[in-house]
mmCIF file of N, CA and C in Angstrom:
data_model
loop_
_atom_site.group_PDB
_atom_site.id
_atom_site.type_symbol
_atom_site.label_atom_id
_atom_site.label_comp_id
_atom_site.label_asym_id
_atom_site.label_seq_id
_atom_site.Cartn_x
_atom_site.Cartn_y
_atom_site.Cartn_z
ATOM 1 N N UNK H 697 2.354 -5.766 -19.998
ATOM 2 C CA UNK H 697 3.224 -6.923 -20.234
ATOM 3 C C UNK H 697 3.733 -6.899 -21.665
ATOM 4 N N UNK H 698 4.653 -7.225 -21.923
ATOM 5 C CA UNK H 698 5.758 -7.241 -23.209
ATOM 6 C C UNK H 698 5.424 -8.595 -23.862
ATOM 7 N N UNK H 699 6.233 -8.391 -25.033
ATOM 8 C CA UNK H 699 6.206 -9.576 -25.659
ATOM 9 C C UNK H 699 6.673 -10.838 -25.383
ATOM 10 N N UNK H 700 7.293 -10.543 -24.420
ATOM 11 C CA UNK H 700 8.055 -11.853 -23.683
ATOM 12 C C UNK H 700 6.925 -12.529 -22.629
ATOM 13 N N UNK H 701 6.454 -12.276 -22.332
ATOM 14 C CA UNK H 701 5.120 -12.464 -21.387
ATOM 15 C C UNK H 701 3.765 -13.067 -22.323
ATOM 16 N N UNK H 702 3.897 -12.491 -23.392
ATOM 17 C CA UNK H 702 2.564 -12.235 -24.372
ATOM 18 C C UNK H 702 2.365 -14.517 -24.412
ATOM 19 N N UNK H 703 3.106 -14.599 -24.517
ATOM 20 C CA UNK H 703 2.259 -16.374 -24.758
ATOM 21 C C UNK H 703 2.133 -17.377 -23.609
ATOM 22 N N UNK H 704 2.242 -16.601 -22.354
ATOM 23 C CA UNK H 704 2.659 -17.787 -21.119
ATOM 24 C C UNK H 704 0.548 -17.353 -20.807
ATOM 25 N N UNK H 705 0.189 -18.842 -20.400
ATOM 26 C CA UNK H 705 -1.591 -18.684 -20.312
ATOM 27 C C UNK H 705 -1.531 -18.112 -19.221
ATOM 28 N N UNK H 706 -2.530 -17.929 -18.307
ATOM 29 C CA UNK H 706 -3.166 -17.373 -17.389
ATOM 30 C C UNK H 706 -2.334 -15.623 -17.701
ATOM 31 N N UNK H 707 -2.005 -14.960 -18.168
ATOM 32 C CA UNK H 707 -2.197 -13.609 -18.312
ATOM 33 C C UNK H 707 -3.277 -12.719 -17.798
ATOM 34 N N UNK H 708 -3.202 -12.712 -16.455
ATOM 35 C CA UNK H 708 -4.400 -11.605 -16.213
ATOM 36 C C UNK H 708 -3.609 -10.751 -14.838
ATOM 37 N N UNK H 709 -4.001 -9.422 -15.136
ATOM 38 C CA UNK H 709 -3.858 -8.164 -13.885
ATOM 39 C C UNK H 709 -2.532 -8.572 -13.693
ATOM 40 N N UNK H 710 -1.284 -8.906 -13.924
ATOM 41 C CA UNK H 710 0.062 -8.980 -13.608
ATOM 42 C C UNK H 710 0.467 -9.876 -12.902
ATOM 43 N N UNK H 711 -0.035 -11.322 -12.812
ATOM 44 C CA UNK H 711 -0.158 -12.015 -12.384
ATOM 45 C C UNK H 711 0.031 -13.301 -13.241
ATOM 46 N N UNK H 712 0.991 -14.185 -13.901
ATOM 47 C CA UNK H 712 1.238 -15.110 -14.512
ATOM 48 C C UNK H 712 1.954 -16.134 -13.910
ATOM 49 N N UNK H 713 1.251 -17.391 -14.944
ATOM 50 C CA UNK H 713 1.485 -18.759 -14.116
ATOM 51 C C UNK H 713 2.478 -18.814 -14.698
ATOM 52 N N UNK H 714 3.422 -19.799 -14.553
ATOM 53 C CA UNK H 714 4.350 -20.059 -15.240
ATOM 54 C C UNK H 714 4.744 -21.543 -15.351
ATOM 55 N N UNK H 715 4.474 -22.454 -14.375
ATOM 56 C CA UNK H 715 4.452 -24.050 -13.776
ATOM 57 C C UNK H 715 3.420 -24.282 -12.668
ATOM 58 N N UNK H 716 2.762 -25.280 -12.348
ATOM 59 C CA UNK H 716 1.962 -25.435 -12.138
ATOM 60 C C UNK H 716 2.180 -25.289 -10.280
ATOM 61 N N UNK H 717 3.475 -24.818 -9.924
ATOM 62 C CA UNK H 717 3.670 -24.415 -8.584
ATOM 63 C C UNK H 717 4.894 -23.011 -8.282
ATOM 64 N N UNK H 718 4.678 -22.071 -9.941
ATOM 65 C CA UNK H 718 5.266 -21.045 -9.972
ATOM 66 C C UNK H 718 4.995 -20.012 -10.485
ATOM 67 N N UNK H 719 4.630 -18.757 -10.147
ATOM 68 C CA UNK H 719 4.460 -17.467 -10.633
ATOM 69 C C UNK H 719 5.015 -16.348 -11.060
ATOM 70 N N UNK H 720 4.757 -15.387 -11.346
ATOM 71 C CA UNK H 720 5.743 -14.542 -11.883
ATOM 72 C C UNK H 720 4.491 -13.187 -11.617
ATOM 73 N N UNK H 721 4.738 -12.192 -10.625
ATOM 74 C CA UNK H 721 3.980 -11.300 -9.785
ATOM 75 C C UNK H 721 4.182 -9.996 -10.474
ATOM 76 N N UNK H 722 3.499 -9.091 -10.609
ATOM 77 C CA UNK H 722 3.814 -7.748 -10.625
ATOM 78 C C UNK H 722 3.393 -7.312 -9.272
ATOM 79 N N UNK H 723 4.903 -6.475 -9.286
ATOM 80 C CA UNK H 723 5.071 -5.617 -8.442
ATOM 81 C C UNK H 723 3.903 -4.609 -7.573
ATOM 82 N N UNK H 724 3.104 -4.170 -8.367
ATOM 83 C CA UNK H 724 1.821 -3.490 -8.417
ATOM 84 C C UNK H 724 0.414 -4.398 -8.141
ATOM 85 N N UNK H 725 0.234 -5.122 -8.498
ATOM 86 C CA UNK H 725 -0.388 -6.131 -7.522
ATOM 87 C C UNK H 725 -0.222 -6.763 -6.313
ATOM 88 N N UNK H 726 0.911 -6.832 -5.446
ATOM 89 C CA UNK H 726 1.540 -6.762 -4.398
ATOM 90 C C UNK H 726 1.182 -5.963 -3.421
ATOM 91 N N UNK H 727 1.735 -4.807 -3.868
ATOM 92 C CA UNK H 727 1.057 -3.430 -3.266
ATOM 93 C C UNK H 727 0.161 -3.357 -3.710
ATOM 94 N N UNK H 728 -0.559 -3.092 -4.435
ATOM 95 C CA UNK H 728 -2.277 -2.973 -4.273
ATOM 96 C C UNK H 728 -2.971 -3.542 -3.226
ATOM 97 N N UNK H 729 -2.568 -5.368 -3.203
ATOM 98 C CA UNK H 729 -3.252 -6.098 -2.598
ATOM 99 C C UNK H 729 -2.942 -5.776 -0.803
ATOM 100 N N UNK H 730 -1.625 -5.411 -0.582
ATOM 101 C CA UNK H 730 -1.117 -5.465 0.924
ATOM 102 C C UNK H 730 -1.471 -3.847 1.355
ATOM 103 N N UNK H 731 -1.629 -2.789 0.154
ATOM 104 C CA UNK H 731 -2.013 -1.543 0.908
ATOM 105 C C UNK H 731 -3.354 -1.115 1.280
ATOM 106 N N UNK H 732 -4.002 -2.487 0.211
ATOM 107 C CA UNK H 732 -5.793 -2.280 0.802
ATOM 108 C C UNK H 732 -6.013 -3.829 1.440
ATOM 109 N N UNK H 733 -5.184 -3.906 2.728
ATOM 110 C CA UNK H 733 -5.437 -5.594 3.708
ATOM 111 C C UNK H 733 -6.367 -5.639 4.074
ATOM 112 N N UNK H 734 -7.498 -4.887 4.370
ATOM 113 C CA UNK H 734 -8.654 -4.771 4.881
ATOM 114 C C UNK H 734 -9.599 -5.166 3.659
ATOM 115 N N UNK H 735 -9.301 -4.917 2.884
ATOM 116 C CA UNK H 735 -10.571 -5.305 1.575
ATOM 117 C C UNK H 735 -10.010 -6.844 1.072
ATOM 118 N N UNK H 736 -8.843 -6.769 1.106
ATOM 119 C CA UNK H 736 -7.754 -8.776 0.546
ATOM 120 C C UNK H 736 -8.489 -9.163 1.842
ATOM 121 N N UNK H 737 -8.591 -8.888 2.924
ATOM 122 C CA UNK H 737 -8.953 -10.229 3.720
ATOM 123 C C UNK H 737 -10.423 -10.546 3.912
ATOM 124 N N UNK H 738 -10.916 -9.848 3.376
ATOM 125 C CA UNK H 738 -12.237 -10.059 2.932
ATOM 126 C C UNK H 738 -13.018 -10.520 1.817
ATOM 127 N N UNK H 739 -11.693 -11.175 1.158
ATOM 128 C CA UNK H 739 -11.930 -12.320 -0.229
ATOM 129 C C UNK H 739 -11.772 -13.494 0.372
ATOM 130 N N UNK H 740 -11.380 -13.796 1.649
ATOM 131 C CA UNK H 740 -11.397 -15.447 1.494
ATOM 132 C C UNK H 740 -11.575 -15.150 3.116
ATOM 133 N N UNK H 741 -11.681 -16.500 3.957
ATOM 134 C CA UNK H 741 -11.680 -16.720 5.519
ATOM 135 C C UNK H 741 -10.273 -17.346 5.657
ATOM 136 N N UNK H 742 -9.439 -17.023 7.125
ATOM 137 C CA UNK H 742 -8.669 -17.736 7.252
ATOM 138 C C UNK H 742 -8.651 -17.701 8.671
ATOM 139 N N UNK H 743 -8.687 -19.147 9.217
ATOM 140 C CA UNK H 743 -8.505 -19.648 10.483
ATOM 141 C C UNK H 743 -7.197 -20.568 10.848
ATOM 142 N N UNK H 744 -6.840 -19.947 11.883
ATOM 143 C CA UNK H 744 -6.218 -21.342 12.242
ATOM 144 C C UNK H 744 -6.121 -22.751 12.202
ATOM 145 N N UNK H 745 -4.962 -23.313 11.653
ATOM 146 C CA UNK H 745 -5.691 -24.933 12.002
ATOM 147 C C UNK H 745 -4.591 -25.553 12.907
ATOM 148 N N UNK H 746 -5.484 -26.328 13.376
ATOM 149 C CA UNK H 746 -4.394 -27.123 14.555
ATOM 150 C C UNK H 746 -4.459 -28.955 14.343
ATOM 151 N N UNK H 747 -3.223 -29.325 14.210
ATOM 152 C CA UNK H 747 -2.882 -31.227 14.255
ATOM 153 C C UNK H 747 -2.440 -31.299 15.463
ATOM 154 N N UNK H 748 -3.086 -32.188 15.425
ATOM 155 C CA UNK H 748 -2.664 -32.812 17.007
ATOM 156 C C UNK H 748 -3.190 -31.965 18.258
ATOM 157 N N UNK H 749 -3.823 -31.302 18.347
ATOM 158 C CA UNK H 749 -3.984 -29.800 18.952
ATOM 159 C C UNK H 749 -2.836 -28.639 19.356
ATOM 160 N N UNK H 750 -2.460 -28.569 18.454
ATOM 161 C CA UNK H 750 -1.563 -27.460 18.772
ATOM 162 C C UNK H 750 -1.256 -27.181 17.062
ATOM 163 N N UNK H 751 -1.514 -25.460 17.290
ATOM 164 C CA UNK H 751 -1.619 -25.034 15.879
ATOM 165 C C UNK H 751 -0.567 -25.059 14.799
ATOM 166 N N UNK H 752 -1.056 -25.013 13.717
ATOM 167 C CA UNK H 752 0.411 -25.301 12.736
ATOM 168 C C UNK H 752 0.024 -24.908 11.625
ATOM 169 N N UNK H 753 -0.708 -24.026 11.169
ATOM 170 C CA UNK H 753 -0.638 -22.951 10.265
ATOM 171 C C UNK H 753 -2.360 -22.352 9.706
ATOM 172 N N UNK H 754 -2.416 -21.676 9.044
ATOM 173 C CA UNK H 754 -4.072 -21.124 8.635
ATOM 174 C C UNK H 754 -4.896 -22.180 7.480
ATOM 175 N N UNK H 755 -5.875 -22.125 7.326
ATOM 176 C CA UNK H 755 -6.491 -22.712 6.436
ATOM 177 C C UNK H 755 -7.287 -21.462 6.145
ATOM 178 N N UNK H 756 -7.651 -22.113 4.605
ATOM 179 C CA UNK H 756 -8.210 -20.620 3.670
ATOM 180 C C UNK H 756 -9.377 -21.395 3.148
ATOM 181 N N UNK H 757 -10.241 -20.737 3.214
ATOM 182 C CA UNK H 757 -11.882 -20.791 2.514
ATOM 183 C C UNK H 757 -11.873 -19.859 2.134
ATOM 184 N N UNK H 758 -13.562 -20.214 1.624
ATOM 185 C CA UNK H 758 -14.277 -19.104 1.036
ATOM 186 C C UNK H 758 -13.809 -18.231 0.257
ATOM 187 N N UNK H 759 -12.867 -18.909 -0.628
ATOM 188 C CA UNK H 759 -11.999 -17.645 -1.392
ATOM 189 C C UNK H 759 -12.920 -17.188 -2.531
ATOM 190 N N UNK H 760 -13.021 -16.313 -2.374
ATOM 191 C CA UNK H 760 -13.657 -15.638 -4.089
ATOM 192 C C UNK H 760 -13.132 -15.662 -4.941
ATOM 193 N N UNK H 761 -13.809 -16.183 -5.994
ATOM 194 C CA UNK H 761 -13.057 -16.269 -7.229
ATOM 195 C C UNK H 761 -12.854 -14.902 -7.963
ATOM 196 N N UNK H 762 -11.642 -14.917 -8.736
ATOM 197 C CA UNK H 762 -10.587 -14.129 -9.200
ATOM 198 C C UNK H 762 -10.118 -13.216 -8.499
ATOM 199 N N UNK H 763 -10.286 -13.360 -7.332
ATOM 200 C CA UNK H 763 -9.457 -12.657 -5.890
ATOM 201 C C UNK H 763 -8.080 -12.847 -6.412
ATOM 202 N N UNK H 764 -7.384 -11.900 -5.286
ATOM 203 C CA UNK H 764 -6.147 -12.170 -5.247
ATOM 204 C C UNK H 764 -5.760 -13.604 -4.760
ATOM 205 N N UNK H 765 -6.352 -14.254 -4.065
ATOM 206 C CA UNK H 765 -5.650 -15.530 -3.342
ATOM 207 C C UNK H 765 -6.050 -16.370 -4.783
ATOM 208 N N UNK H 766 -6.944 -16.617 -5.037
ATOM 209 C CA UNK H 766 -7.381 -17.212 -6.233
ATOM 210 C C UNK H 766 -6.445 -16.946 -7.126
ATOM 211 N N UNK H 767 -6.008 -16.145 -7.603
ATOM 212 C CA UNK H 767 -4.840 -15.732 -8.631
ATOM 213 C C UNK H 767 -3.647 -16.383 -8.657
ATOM 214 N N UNK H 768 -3.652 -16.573 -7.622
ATOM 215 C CA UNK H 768 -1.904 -16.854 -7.118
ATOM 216 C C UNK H 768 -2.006 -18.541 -6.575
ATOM 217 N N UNK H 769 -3.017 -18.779 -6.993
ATOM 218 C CA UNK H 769 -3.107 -20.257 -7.332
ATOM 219 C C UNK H 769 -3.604 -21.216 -5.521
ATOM 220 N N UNK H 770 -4.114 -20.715 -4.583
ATOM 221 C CA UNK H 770 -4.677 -20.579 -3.266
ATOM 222 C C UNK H 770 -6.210 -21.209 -3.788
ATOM 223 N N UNK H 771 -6.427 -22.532 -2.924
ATOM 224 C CA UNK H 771 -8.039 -23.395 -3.136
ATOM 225 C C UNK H 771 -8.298 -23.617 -1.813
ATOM 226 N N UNK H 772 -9.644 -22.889 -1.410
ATOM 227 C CA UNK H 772 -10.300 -23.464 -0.217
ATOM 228 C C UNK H 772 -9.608 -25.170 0.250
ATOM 229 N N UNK H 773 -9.872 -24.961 1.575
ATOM 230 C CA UNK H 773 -8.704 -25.949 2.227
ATOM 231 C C UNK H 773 -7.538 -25.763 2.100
ATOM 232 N N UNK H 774 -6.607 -25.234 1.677
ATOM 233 C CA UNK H 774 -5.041 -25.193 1.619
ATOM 234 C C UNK H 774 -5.049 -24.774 2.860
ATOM 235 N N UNK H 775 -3.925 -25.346 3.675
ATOM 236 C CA UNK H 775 -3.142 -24.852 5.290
ATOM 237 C C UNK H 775 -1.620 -24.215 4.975
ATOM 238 N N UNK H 776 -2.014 -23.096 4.965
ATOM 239 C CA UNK H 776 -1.109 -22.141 5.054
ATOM 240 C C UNK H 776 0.578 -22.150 6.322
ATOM 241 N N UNK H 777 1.172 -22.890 5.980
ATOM 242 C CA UNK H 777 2.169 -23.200 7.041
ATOM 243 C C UNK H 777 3.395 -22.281 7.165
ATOM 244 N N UNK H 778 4.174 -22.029 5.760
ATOM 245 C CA UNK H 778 5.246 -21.031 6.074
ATOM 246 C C UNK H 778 5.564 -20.183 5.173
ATOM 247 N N UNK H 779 5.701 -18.762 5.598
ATOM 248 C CA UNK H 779 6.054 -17.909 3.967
ATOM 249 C C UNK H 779 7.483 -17.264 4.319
ATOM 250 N N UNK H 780 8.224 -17.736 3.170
ATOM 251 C CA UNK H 780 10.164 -17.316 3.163
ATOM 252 C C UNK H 780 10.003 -18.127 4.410
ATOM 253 N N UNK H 781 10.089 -19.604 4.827
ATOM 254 C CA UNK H 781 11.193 -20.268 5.532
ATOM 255 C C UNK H 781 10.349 -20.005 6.667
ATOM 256 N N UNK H 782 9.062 -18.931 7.238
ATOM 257 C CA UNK H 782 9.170 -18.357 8.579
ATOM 258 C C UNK H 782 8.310 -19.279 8.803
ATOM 259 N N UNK H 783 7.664 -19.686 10.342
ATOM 260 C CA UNK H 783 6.492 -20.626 10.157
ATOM 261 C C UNK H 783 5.024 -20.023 10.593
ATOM 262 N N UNK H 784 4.035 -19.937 10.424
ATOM 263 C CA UNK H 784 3.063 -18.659 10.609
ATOM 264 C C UNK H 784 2.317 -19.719 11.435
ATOM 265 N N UNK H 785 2.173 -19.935 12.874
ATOM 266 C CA UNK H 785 1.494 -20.573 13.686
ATOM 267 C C UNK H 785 0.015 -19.550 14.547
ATOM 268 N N UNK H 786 0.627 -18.204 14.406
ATOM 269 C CA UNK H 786 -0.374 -16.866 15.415
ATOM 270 C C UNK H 786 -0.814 -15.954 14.268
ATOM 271 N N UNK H 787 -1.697 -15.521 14.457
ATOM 272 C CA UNK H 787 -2.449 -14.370 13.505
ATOM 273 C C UNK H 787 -1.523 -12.919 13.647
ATOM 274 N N UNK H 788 -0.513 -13.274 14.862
ATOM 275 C CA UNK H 788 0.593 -11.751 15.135
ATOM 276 C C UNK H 788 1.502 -11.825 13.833
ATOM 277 N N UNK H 789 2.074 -13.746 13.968
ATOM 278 C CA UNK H 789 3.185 -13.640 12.916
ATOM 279 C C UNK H 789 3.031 -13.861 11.614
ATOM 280 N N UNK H 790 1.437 -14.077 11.898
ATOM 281 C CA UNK H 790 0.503 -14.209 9.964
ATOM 282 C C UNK H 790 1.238 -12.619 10.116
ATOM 283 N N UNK H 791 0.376 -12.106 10.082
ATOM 284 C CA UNK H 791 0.129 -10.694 9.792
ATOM 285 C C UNK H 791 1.716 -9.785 9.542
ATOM 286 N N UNK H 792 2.353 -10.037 10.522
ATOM 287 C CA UNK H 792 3.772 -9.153 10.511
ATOM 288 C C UNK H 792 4.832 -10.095 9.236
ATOM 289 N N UNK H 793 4.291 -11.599 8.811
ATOM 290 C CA UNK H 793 5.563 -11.895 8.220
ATOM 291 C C UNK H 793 4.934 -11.092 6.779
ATOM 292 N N UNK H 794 3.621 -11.578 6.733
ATOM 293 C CA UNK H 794 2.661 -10.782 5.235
ATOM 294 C C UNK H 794 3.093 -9.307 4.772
ATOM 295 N N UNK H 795 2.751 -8.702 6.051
ATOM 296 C CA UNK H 795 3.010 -7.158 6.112
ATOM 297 C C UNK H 795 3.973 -7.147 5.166
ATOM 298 N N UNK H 796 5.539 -7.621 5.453
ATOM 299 C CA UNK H 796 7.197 -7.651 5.310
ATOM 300 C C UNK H 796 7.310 -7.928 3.882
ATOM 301 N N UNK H 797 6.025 -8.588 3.015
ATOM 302 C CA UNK H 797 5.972 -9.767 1.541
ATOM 303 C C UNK H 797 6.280 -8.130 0.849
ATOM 304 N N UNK H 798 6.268 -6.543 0.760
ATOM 305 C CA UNK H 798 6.195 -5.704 0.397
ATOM 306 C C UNK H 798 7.493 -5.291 -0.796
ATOM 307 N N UNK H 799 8.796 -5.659 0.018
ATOM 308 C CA UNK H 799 9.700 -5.195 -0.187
ATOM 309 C C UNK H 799 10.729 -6.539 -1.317
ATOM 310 N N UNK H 800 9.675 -7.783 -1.167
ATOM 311 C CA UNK H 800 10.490 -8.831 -1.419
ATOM 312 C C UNK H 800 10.510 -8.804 -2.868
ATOM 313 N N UNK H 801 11.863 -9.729 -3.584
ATOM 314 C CA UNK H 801 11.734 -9.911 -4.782
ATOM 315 C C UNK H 801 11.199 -11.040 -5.087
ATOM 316 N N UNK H 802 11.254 -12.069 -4.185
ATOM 317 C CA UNK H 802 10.826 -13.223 -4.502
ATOM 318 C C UNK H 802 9.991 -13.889 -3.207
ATOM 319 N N UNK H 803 9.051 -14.445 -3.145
ATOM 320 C CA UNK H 803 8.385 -15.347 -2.197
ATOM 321 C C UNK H 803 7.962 -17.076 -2.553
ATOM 322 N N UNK H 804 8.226 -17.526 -0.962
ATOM 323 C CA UNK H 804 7.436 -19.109 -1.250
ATOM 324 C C UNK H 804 6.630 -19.180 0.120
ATOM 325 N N UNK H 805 5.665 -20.242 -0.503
ATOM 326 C CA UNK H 805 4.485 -20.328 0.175
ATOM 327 C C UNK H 805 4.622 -21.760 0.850
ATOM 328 N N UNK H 806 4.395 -22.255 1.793
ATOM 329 C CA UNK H 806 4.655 -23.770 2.024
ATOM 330 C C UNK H 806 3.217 -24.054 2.664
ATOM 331 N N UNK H 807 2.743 -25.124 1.804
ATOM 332 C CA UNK H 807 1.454 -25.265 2.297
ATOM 333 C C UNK H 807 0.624 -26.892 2.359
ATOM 334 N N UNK H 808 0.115 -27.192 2.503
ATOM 335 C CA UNK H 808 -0.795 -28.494 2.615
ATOM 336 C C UNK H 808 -2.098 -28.138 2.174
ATOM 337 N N UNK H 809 -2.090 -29.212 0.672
ATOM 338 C CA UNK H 809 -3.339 -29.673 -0.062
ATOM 339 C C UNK H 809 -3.778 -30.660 -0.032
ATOM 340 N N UNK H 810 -4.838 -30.972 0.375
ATOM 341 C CA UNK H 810 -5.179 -32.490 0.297
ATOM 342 C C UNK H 810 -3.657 -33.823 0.790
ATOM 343 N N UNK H 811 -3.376 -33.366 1.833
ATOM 344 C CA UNK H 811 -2.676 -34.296 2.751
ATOM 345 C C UNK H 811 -0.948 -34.195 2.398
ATOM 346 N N UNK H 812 -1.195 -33.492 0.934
ATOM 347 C CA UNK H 812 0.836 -33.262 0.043
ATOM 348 C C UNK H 812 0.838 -32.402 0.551
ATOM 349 N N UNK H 813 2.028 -32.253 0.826
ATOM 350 C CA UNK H 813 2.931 -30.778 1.268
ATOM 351 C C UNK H 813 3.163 -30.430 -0.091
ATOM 352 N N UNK H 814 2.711 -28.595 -0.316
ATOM 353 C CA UNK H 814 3.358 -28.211 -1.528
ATOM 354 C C UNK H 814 4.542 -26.788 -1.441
ATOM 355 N N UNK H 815 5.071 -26.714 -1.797
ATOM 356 C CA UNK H 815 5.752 -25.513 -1.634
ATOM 357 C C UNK H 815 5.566 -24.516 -3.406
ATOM 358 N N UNK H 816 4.736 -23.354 -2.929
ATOM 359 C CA UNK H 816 4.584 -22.255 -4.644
ATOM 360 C C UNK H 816 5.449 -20.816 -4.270
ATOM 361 N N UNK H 817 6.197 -21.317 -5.074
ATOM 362 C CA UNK H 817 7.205 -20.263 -5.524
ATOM 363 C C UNK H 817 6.581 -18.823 -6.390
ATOM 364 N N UNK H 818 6.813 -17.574 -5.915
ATOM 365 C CA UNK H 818 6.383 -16.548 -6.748
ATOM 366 C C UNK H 818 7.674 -15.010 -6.432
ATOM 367 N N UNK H 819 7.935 -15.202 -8.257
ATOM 368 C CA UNK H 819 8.870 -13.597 -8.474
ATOM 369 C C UNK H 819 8.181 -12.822 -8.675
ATOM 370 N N UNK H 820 8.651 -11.520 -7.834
ATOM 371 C CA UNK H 820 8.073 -10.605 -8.390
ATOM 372 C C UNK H 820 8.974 -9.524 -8.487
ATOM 373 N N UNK H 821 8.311 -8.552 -9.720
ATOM 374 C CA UNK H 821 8.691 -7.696 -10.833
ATOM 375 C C UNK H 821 8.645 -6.576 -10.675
#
């Protein structure tokens, strides 16, 4: 990271906060994290959750701290609802919209914390 980077806090592994619902990604952490999916999904649990009974997006535990989900600003309980606009209701279209996060320059996350809808924005580099 450059000098332009050098004073924004959380500085760690290419991964900077920037607002308290925006990031700024390296490229290389991206791929790291999506070419070893088998070892990332084994930092946190994610299940389905369902309102009303009928499902409407994942919930995340057990995240380990300074994981990747942890990094990118992800707290046990968050319900994972839509990434870029798509809505992730099945573990088919978890998985295939995630897969796709590879090529992107930019991503958002739309999610439910403690009852707010939040939407976290992240560029990446």
């Amino acid at each position: 990271a450059g000098a332009a980077t050098a004073g924004l806090k959380t500085q760690e592994a290419g991964i900077v906060k920037v607002t308290p619902n925006q990031w700024v990604l390296d490229r290389q952490e991206i791929t790291a994290a999506l070419d070893n999916l088998s070892q990332l999904l084994t930092k946190a649990r994610v299940v389905p959750n369902f309102s009303g009974g009928k499902p409407d997006g994942f919930r995340i535990f057990s995240i380990v701290q300074d994981s990747f989900f942890s990094k990118i600003g992800l707290q046990n309980g968050d319900v994972l609802q839509r990434i870029n606009g798509v809505e992730i209701k099945d573990p088919e279209n978890f998985m295939r919209v995630f897969q796709q996060l590879k090529g992107e320059a930019s991503v958002t996350l739309d999610l439910v914390r403690n009852n707010q809808k939040q939407t976290f924005a992240y560029e990446i580099r």
